[in-house]
Short mmCIF file of C-alpha atoms in Angstrom, two decimals:
data_model
loop_
_atom_site.label_atom_id
_atom_site.label_comp_id
_atom_site.label_asym_id
_atom_site.label_seq_id
_atom_site.Cartn_x
_atom_site.Cartn_y
_atom_site.Cartn_z
CA MET A 154 34.23 -26.97 28.88
CA GLU A 155 30.44 -27.33 29.04
CA LYS A 156 30.13 -23.71 30.17
CA ARG A 157 32.27 -22.56 27.24
CA ILE A 158 30.14 -24.58 24.78
CA PHE A 159 26.94 -23.13 26.27
CA THR A 160 28.31 -19.58 25.98
CA LEU A 161 29.30 -20.14 22.36
CA PHE A 162 25.89 -21.64 21.61
CA PHE A 163 24.17 -18.63 23.20
CA ILE A 164 26.28 -16.19 21.18
CA LEU A 165 25.42 -18.05 17.96
CA ILE A 166 21.71 -17.84 18.75
CA ILE A 167 21.86 -14.10 19.46
CA THR A 168 23.92 -13.49 16.32
CA SER A 169 21.46 -15.50 14.24
CA VAL A 170 18.46 -13.59 15.56
CA TYR A 171 20.21 -10.26 15.01
CA ALA A 172 21.16 -11.25 11.46
CA GLN A 173 17.61 -12.38 10.78
CA ASN A 174 16.19 -9.06 11.98
CA GLU A 175 18.68 -7.17 9.85
CA THR A 176 17.69 -9.27 6.83
CA MET A 177 14.03 -8.60 7.46
CA LYS A 178 14.48 -4.84 7.24
CA LEU A 179 13.15 -3.68 3.88
CA THR A 180 15.17 -1.68 1.37
CA THR A 181 14.22 1.97 0.90
CA PRO A 182 14.46 2.99 -2.76
CA PRO A 183 16.42 6.22 -3.38
CA TYR A 184 14.33 9.32 -2.73
CA LEU A 185 13.72 11.52 -5.73
CA GLN A 186 15.67 14.66 -6.59
CA LYS A 187 15.02 17.42 -9.07
CA GLY A 188 15.97 16.26 -12.54
CA ASP A 189 14.98 12.62 -11.90
CA THR A 190 12.66 10.82 -14.31
CA ILE A 191 9.49 8.97 -13.40
CA ALA A 192 7.29 6.77 -15.57
CA ILE A 193 3.50 6.86 -15.56
CA VAL A 194 2.09 3.48 -16.57
CA ALA A 195 -1.35 1.85 -16.53
CA PRO A 196 -1.08 -1.75 -15.27
CA ALA A 197 -4.80 -2.28 -14.86
CA GLY A 198 -7.99 -0.43 -15.88
CA ILE A 199 -8.68 1.44 -19.09
CA LEU A 200 -7.96 5.18 -19.35
CA LYS A 201 -10.76 6.02 -21.75
CA ASN A 202 -11.14 9.80 -22.25
CA ARG A 203 -8.65 10.48 -19.44
CA LYS A 204 -5.56 11.70 -21.27
CA HIS A 205 -6.29 15.27 -20.12
CA THR A 206 -6.25 14.08 -16.50
CA ILE A 207 -2.99 12.16 -16.90
CA ASP A 208 -1.45 15.20 -18.58
CA LYS A 209 -2.38 17.19 -15.46
CA ALA A 210 -0.58 14.59 -13.34
CA LYS A 211 2.44 14.93 -15.62
CA ARG A 212 2.47 18.70 -15.20
CA LEU A 213 2.22 18.29 -11.42
CA ALA A 214 5.34 16.12 -11.32
CA GLU A 215 7.13 18.49 -13.70
CA SER A 216 6.33 21.39 -11.36
CA TRP A 217 8.43 19.54 -8.76
CA GLY A 218 11.40 19.48 -11.12
CA LEU A 219 10.86 15.92 -12.33
CA LYS A 220 10.89 14.56 -15.84
CA VAL A 221 7.98 12.35 -16.88
CA VAL A 222 7.64 9.62 -19.50
CA TYR A 223 4.51 7.67 -20.41
CA GLY A 224 4.21 3.94 -20.93
CA LYS A 225 3.89 3.57 -24.69
CA HIS A 226 0.73 1.43 -24.45
CA MET A 227 -0.89 3.41 -21.62
CA PHE A 228 -3.82 4.77 -23.61
CA ASN A 229 -4.52 1.54 -25.48
CA GLN A 230 -7.93 -0.06 -25.05
CA ASN A 231 -8.52 -3.77 -24.62
CA ASN A 232 -12.03 -4.16 -23.25
CA HIS A 233 -11.73 -3.58 -19.48
CA PHE A 234 -7.98 -2.98 -19.60
CA SER A 235 -5.55 -0.33 -20.79
CA GLY A 236 -4.06 -2.63 -23.38
CA THR A 237 -3.54 -6.37 -23.49
CA ASP A 238 -1.84 -8.16 -20.60
CA ASP A 239 1.34 -8.31 -22.67
CA GLU A 240 1.21 -4.59 -23.49
CA ARG A 241 0.63 -3.54 -19.89
CA CYS A 242 3.33 -5.93 -18.76
CA GLN A 243 5.78 -4.52 -21.29
CA ASP A 244 5.24 -0.95 -20.10
CA PHE A 245 5.78 -1.95 -16.49
CA GLN A 246 8.78 -4.12 -17.36
CA ASP A 247 10.39 -1.30 -19.34
CA ALA A 248 10.02 0.99 -16.32
CA LEU A 249 11.41 -1.66 -13.96
CA ASP A 250 14.47 -2.25 -16.13
CA ASN A 251 15.30 1.33 -17.12
CA PRO A 252 17.97 2.63 -14.69
CA ASN A 253 16.99 6.22 -15.51
CA ILE A 254 13.45 5.70 -14.18
CA LYS A 255 13.44 6.46 -10.44
CA ALA A 256 9.74 5.87 -9.73
CA ILE A 257 6.82 4.05 -11.36
CA TRP A 258 3.57 5.98 -10.87
CA SER A 259 0.33 4.16 -11.64
CA ALA A 260 -2.11 6.12 -13.77
CA ARG A 261 -5.07 4.34 -12.17
CA GLY A 262 -6.17 1.12 -10.53
CA GLY A 263 -9.46 -0.60 -11.32
CA TYR A 264 -8.58 -4.23 -11.93
CA GLY A 265 -5.84 -6.03 -13.79
CA SER A 266 -2.54 -5.79 -11.92
CA VAL A 267 -2.71 -9.42 -10.77
CA ARG A 268 -2.89 -10.55 -14.39
CA ILE A 269 0.62 -9.30 -15.11
CA LEU A 270 2.42 -9.96 -11.79
CA ASP A 271 3.75 -13.37 -12.78
CA LYS A 272 4.82 -12.14 -16.21
CA LEU A 273 7.19 -9.56 -14.73
CA ASP A 274 10.90 -10.07 -14.13
CA PHE A 275 12.07 -8.18 -11.04
CA THR A 276 15.75 -9.06 -11.43
CA GLU A 277 16.91 -5.54 -12.34
CA PHE A 278 14.46 -3.98 -9.89
CA LYS A 279 16.00 -5.92 -7.01
CA LYS A 280 19.45 -4.71 -8.03
CA HIS A 281 18.29 -1.09 -8.37
CA PRO A 282 15.03 -0.58 -6.41
CA LYS A 283 12.73 2.32 -7.26
CA TRP A 284 9.45 3.59 -5.85
CA VAL A 285 6.27 1.91 -7.08
CA VAL A 286 3.30 4.18 -6.39
CA GLY A 287 -0.46 3.70 -6.29
CA TYR A 288 -3.36 2.31 -4.28
CA SER A 289 -6.47 0.16 -4.66
CA ASP A 290 -5.67 -2.50 -7.31
CA ILE A 291 -1.98 -1.55 -6.96
CA THR A 292 -2.15 -3.38 -3.60
CA ALA A 293 -1.15 -6.42 -5.66
CA PHE A 294 2.20 -4.74 -6.36
CA HIS A 295 2.61 -3.53 -2.78
CA ASN A 296 2.22 -7.10 -1.53
CA HIS A 297 4.39 -8.73 -4.18
CA ILE A 298 7.21 -6.20 -3.87
CA HIS A 299 7.03 -6.33 -0.06
CA ASN A 300 7.95 -10.01 -0.35
CA LEU A 301 10.93 -8.98 -2.47
CA GLY A 302 12.14 -6.87 0.47
CA VAL A 303 11.51 -3.37 -0.91
CA GLU A 304 9.35 -0.51 0.38
CA THR A 305 6.55 0.91 -1.80
CA LEU A 306 4.33 3.98 -1.68
CA HIS A 307 0.56 3.80 -1.13
CA ALA A 308 -0.43 7.19 -2.52
CA MET A 309 -2.39 9.09 -5.15
CA MET A 310 -2.48 8.03 -8.78
CA GLY A 311 -2.71 10.02 -11.98
CA THR A 312 -6.50 9.93 -12.03
CA SER A 313 -6.56 11.55 -8.57
CA MET A 314 -6.11 14.81 -10.47
CA GLU A 315 -9.80 14.63 -11.44
CA GLU A 316 -10.73 15.76 -7.91
CA LYS A 317 -11.12 19.39 -6.85
CA ALA A 318 -7.78 21.03 -6.06
CA GLU A 319 -8.77 22.05 -2.53
CA GLU A 320 -9.93 18.52 -1.70
CA ILE A 321 -6.63 16.88 -2.67
CA ALA A 322 -4.22 19.46 -1.24
CA GLN A 323 -2.99 17.08 1.50
CA THR A 324 -3.08 14.15 -0.91
CA ILE A 325 -0.62 15.93 -3.18
CA ALA A 326 1.49 17.41 -0.38
CA THR A 327 2.04 14.09 1.40
CA PHE A 328 2.77 12.31 -1.88
CA LYS A 329 5.49 14.85 -2.65
CA LYS A 330 6.90 14.58 0.87
CA ALA A 331 7.14 10.80 0.64
CA LEU A 332 8.77 10.86 -2.81
CA PHE A 333 11.40 13.39 -1.79
CA GLY A 334 12.16 11.82 1.59
CA GLU A 335 10.49 14.21 4.02
CA LYS A 336 9.19 12.74 7.28
CA LEU A 337 5.54 11.70 7.35
CA SER A 338 3.55 12.28 10.52
CA TYR A 339 -0.25 12.44 10.86
CA LYS A 340 -2.73 13.54 13.50
CA VAL A 341 -5.97 11.62 13.10
CA ALA A 342 -9.34 12.56 14.56
CA THR A 343 -10.39 10.20 17.30
CA SER A 344 -13.28 7.73 17.13
CA ASN A 345 -15.20 6.21 20.02
CA LYS A 346 -14.94 2.94 18.12
CA ASN A 347 -11.12 2.93 18.37
CA ARG A 348 -9.37 0.31 20.45
CA VAL A 349 -6.66 2.17 22.31
CA GLY A 350 -2.99 1.34 22.38
CA ARG A 351 0.57 2.44 21.62
CA VAL A 352 2.37 0.18 19.18
CA SER A 353 4.96 0.24 16.44
CA GLY A 354 5.59 -2.10 13.57
CA GLU A 355 6.15 -2.44 9.86
CA LEU A 356 3.16 -1.23 7.85
CA VAL A 357 1.61 -3.62 5.33
CA GLY A 358 -1.75 -4.04 3.62
CA GLY A 359 -4.01 -2.09 1.29
CA ASN A 360 -7.32 -2.85 -0.38
CA ILE A 361 -9.19 -5.68 1.35
CA ALA A 362 -10.42 -7.37 -1.83
CA ILE A 363 -6.90 -7.47 -3.27
CA LEU A 364 -5.42 -8.72 0.02
CA ALA A 365 -7.94 -11.56 -0.02
CA SER A 366 -7.20 -12.33 -3.67
CA MET A 367 -3.48 -12.74 -2.86
CA LEU A 368 -4.12 -15.53 -0.34
CA GLY A 369 -2.33 -18.77 -1.18
CA SER A 370 0.00 -17.13 -3.72
CA ASP A 371 3.61 -15.96 -3.65
CA SER A 372 2.23 -12.44 -3.18
CA GLN A 373 0.48 -13.20 0.12
CA ILE A 374 2.06 -11.11 2.87
CA SER A 375 2.82 -12.06 6.46
CA THR A 376 1.27 -9.77 9.06
CA ASP A 377 3.16 -11.24 12.02
CA GLU A 378 4.32 -8.45 14.34
CA LYS A 379 3.21 -5.87 11.77
CA VAL A 380 0.64 -3.09 11.49
CA LEU A 381 -2.07 -3.85 8.93
CA PHE A 382 -3.75 -1.09 6.90
CA ILE A 383 -7.09 -1.83 5.19
CA GLU A 384 -9.49 0.13 3.00
CA GLU A 385 -12.33 -0.70 0.61
CA ILE A 386 -14.81 0.73 -1.90
CA GLY A 387 -18.10 -0.30 -3.49
CA GLU A 388 -18.73 -3.54 -1.60
CA TYR A 389 -21.65 -4.90 0.39
CA LYS A 390 -21.04 -5.34 4.10
CA TYR A 391 -21.51 -9.10 3.81
CA SER A 392 -18.82 -9.14 1.12
CA ILE A 393 -16.42 -7.18 3.33
CA ASP A 394 -17.16 -9.57 6.19
CA ARG A 395 -16.53 -12.57 3.95
CA MET A 396 -13.16 -11.21 2.83
CA LEU A 397 -12.12 -10.33 6.39
CA GLN A 398 -13.18 -13.78 7.59
CA SER A 399 -11.01 -15.29 4.84
CA LEU A 400 -8.05 -13.21 6.00
CA LYS A 401 -8.73 -14.22 9.60
CA ARG A 402 -8.79 -17.92 8.72
CA ALA A 403 -5.49 -17.45 6.89
CA GLY A 404 -3.93 -16.09 10.10
CA TYR A 405 -3.84 -12.40 9.19
CA PHE A 406 -4.99 -11.26 12.63
CA LYS A 407 -3.34 -13.90 14.81
CA ASN A 408 -0.07 -12.06 15.49
CA VAL A 409 -0.78 -8.63 14.02
CA LYS A 410 0.20 -5.67 16.21
CA ALA A 411 -2.56 -3.25 15.20
CA ILE A 412 -5.10 -2.44 12.49
CA VAL A 413 -5.35 0.93 10.74
CA VAL A 414 -8.69 1.34 8.97
CA GLY A 415 -8.79 3.78 6.08
CA ASP A 416 -11.76 4.87 4.01
CA MET A 417 -14.71 2.52 3.64
CA THR A 418 -16.22 4.23 0.61
CA LYS A 419 -19.58 3.75 -1.13
CA ILE A 420 -20.60 0.72 0.90
CA LYS A 421 -23.60 -0.81 -0.87
CA ARG A 422 -26.94 -1.54 0.78
CA ASN A 423 -28.25 -5.06 0.55
CA THR A 424 -31.99 -5.81 0.44
CA THR A 425 -31.49 -7.69 3.71
CA PRO A 426 -29.91 -5.24 6.20
CA TRP A 427 -26.57 -6.33 7.67
CA GLY A 428 -27.57 -5.06 11.10
CA SER A 429 -24.44 -3.28 12.31
CA SER A 430 -22.06 -0.49 11.36
CA ILE A 431 -18.98 -1.15 9.27
CA GLU A 432 -16.88 -0.37 12.36
CA GLN A 433 -18.67 -3.02 14.40
CA LEU A 434 -18.31 -5.50 11.56
CA ILE A 435 -14.53 -4.98 11.57
CA LEU A 436 -14.23 -5.12 15.36
CA GLU A 437 -16.05 -8.45 15.48
CA VAL A 438 -13.44 -10.00 13.18
CA ILE A 439 -10.34 -8.57 14.88
CA PRO A 440 -9.25 -10.22 18.17
CA LYS A 441 -10.26 -8.10 21.16
CA ASP A 442 -6.70 -7.42 22.34
CA ILE A 443 -5.60 -5.84 19.02
CA PRO A 444 -5.55 -2.00 18.89
CA VAL A 445 -7.65 -0.57 16.04
CA LEU A 446 -7.50 2.95 14.57
CA PHE A 447 -10.49 4.08 12.51
CA ASN A 448 -10.88 6.99 10.09
CA PHE A 449 -7.35 7.23 8.75
CA PRO A 450 -7.58 9.43 5.63
CA ALA A 451 -6.31 7.02 2.99
CA GLY A 452 -8.16 5.08 0.33
CA HIS A 453 -10.75 6.06 -2.26
CA GLU A 454 -11.72 9.48 -0.91
CA PRO A 455 -10.14 12.67 -2.31
CA ASP A 456 -8.11 13.11 0.90
CA ASN A 457 -5.74 10.17 0.41
CA ARG A 458 -2.61 10.60 2.55
CA ALA A 459 0.60 8.87 1.52
CA LEU A 460 1.69 5.73 3.38
CA ILE A 461 5.08 4.03 3.11
CA MET A 462 4.41 0.32 2.91
CA GLY A 463 7.12 -1.74 4.60
CA ARG A 464 8.28 1.17 6.80
CA GLU A 465 8.05 1.09 10.60
CA VAL A 466 5.18 3.21 11.84
CA LYS A 467 4.36 4.31 15.40
CA LEU A 468 0.73 4.50 16.49
CA SER A 469 -0.82 6.26 19.45
CA ILE A 470 -4.52 5.37 19.47
CA SER A 471 -7.03 7.00 21.78
CA LYS A 472 -10.81 7.28 22.11
CA ASN A 473 -10.91 10.82 23.44
CA LYS A 474 -8.08 12.77 21.81
CA GLU A 475 -6.24 13.03 18.53
CA CYS A 476 -4.37 9.93 17.47
CA LEU A 477 -0.84 9.99 16.11
CA VAL A 478 0.63 8.08 13.19
CA GLU A 479 4.37 8.58 12.66
CA PHE A 480 6.76 6.98 10.18
CA ASN A 481 10.36 6.39 11.18
#
């Protein structure tokens, strides 16, 4: 009798763990097909004198056979923002709720997404998920939607079309691949600062400043048993260290499987020198047994490869040969 009870108890535990793992797997929104409609919206910074650029982004998507609609308030101006909080929220909400919209493409980042997060109703989105696309300030959406159990796309935005065509060829190509469901796989130049290892895990993360700003909110992500991607622009090294230390104290690096470091762009110089490279700064914060991949081409440089946030990624990190990043 006791043996039978033990066996039943064991089966229940295994079933519970299996069910939990199945529940944890994020939903993949439907990949796009020719004839689908996407919405370009501006949830954050102002688009002053940038309509020509956004029109170029529209023509790019149309060249792939997609239809494009604009958020009706997208070119409004409200000081720092592309419209009031309510206007930007309405554009995003309309795109979330419209079943004919298959992807929401951010026109730009800047700052402002966090101001509308709690105003949005994701009820219809959870019933009919769609791709939310962008980077930088759009990290706020990546984090929030990750906690809703849906994958998102860290990729180029409308304003990326301001760059020279030859410099964003891979940016555009990988964005299209991700949208239409083609497999993403990257070979990354090695760095002698890498910490070697072979790992796999769900990819999360984004801009460091936004990750830090999400701490303590419903949009804070768990990095347990996951691969964390980070990138940053226009900060002092001491500021980057402060934000990473905040993430560390919040447990971001305690059970993380690996760190993928993207572009660290336009790092400012302080009057008092920091005294080490940005790579060394990062390595000092990350526990020594955690693999770290530097120089992944994603972030605020023209070459900004698409990443599927919430998707399992396999890493092969080396110090003396090309590294491999593959999405399942």
